[in-house]
Amino acid sequence: MGKPTGFMEFEREAVPYRDPLERLGDYEEINTRPDEDHLKTQGARCMDCGVPFCQSAN
């Protein structure tokens, strides 16, 4: 479980997309690979509330 107040302390940060010209040459993921610090910070925002769709961007 993350920090119960993490969603108030840390802003939501989307993972940026790779450059479109770079993506044309392969079938890899369209998002960049976030570093471990980014993943830990975003994971700390989780309140483990049971809402299944909270991770969607919309």
Short mmCIF file of C-alpha atoms in Angstrom, two decimals:
data_model
loop_
_atom_site.label_atom_id
_atom_site.label_comp_id
_atom_site.label_asym_id
_atom_site.label_seq_id
_atom_site.Cartn_x
_atom_site.Cartn_y
_atom_site.Cartn_z
CA MET A 1 0.00 0.00 0.00
CA GLY A 2 1.13 3.55 -0.68
CA LYS A 3 0.96 6.52 1.64
CA PRO A 4 -2.62 7.31 2.72
CA THR A 5 -1.93 11.02 2.12
CA GLY A 6 0.36 10.47 -0.89
CA PHE A 7 -2.26 11.61 -3.38
CA MET A 8 -2.27 15.01 -1.64
CA GLU A 9 1.53 15.26 -1.39
CA PHE A 10 2.52 14.15 -4.89
CA GLU A 11 1.06 15.42 -8.15
CA ARG A 12 0.02 12.89 -10.75
CA GLU A 13 2.65 12.74 -13.48
CA ALA A 14 1.96 11.01 -16.76
CA VAL A 15 4.70 8.98 -18.39
CA PRO A 16 5.79 10.88 -21.54
CA TYR A 17 5.47 9.43 -25.02
CA ARG A 18 8.48 8.49 -27.12
CA ASP A 19 9.27 10.62 -30.16
CA PRO A 20 6.93 9.65 -33.05
CA LEU A 21 9.80 9.45 -35.55
CA GLU A 22 11.59 6.99 -33.28
CA ARG A 23 8.43 4.93 -32.84
CA LEU A 24 8.01 4.52 -36.60
CA GLY A 25 11.02 2.21 -36.72
CA ASP A 26 9.91 -0.38 -34.17
CA TYR A 27 7.04 -2.04 -32.37
CA GLU A 28 8.16 -1.09 -28.87
CA GLU A 29 6.07 0.69 -26.23
CA ILE A 30 4.95 4.21 -27.11
CA ASN A 31 5.71 5.52 -23.62
CA THR A 32 9.20 6.13 -22.28
CA ARG A 33 10.41 3.87 -19.50
CA PRO A 34 10.04 5.76 -16.21
CA ASP A 35 12.89 5.63 -13.73
CA GLU A 36 12.52 3.92 -10.36
CA ASP A 37 12.10 7.20 -8.43
CA HIS A 38 9.17 8.18 -10.65
CA LEU A 39 7.53 4.80 -10.11
CA LYS A 40 7.99 4.96 -6.34
CA THR A 41 6.56 8.47 -6.13
CA GLN A 42 3.53 7.61 -8.24
CA GLY A 43 3.04 4.35 -6.34
CA ALA A 44 3.01 6.31 -3.08
CA ARG A 45 -0.13 8.08 -4.32
CA CYS A 46 -2.14 4.84 -4.05
CA MET A 47 -4.59 4.74 -1.15
CA ASP A 48 -5.54 1.08 -1.78
CA CYS A 49 -9.17 2.21 -1.83
CA GLY A 50 -10.48 -0.57 -4.07
CA VAL A 51 -11.56 1.63 -6.99
CA PRO A 52 -10.54 -0.46 -10.02
CA PHE A 53 -10.39 2.35 -12.61
CA CYS A 54 -8.37 4.97 -10.73
CA GLN A 55 -5.27 4.28 -12.82
CA SER A 56 -6.88 5.36 -16.08
CA ALA A 57 -6.02 8.80 -17.39
CA ASN A 58 -9.64 9.89 -17.79
#
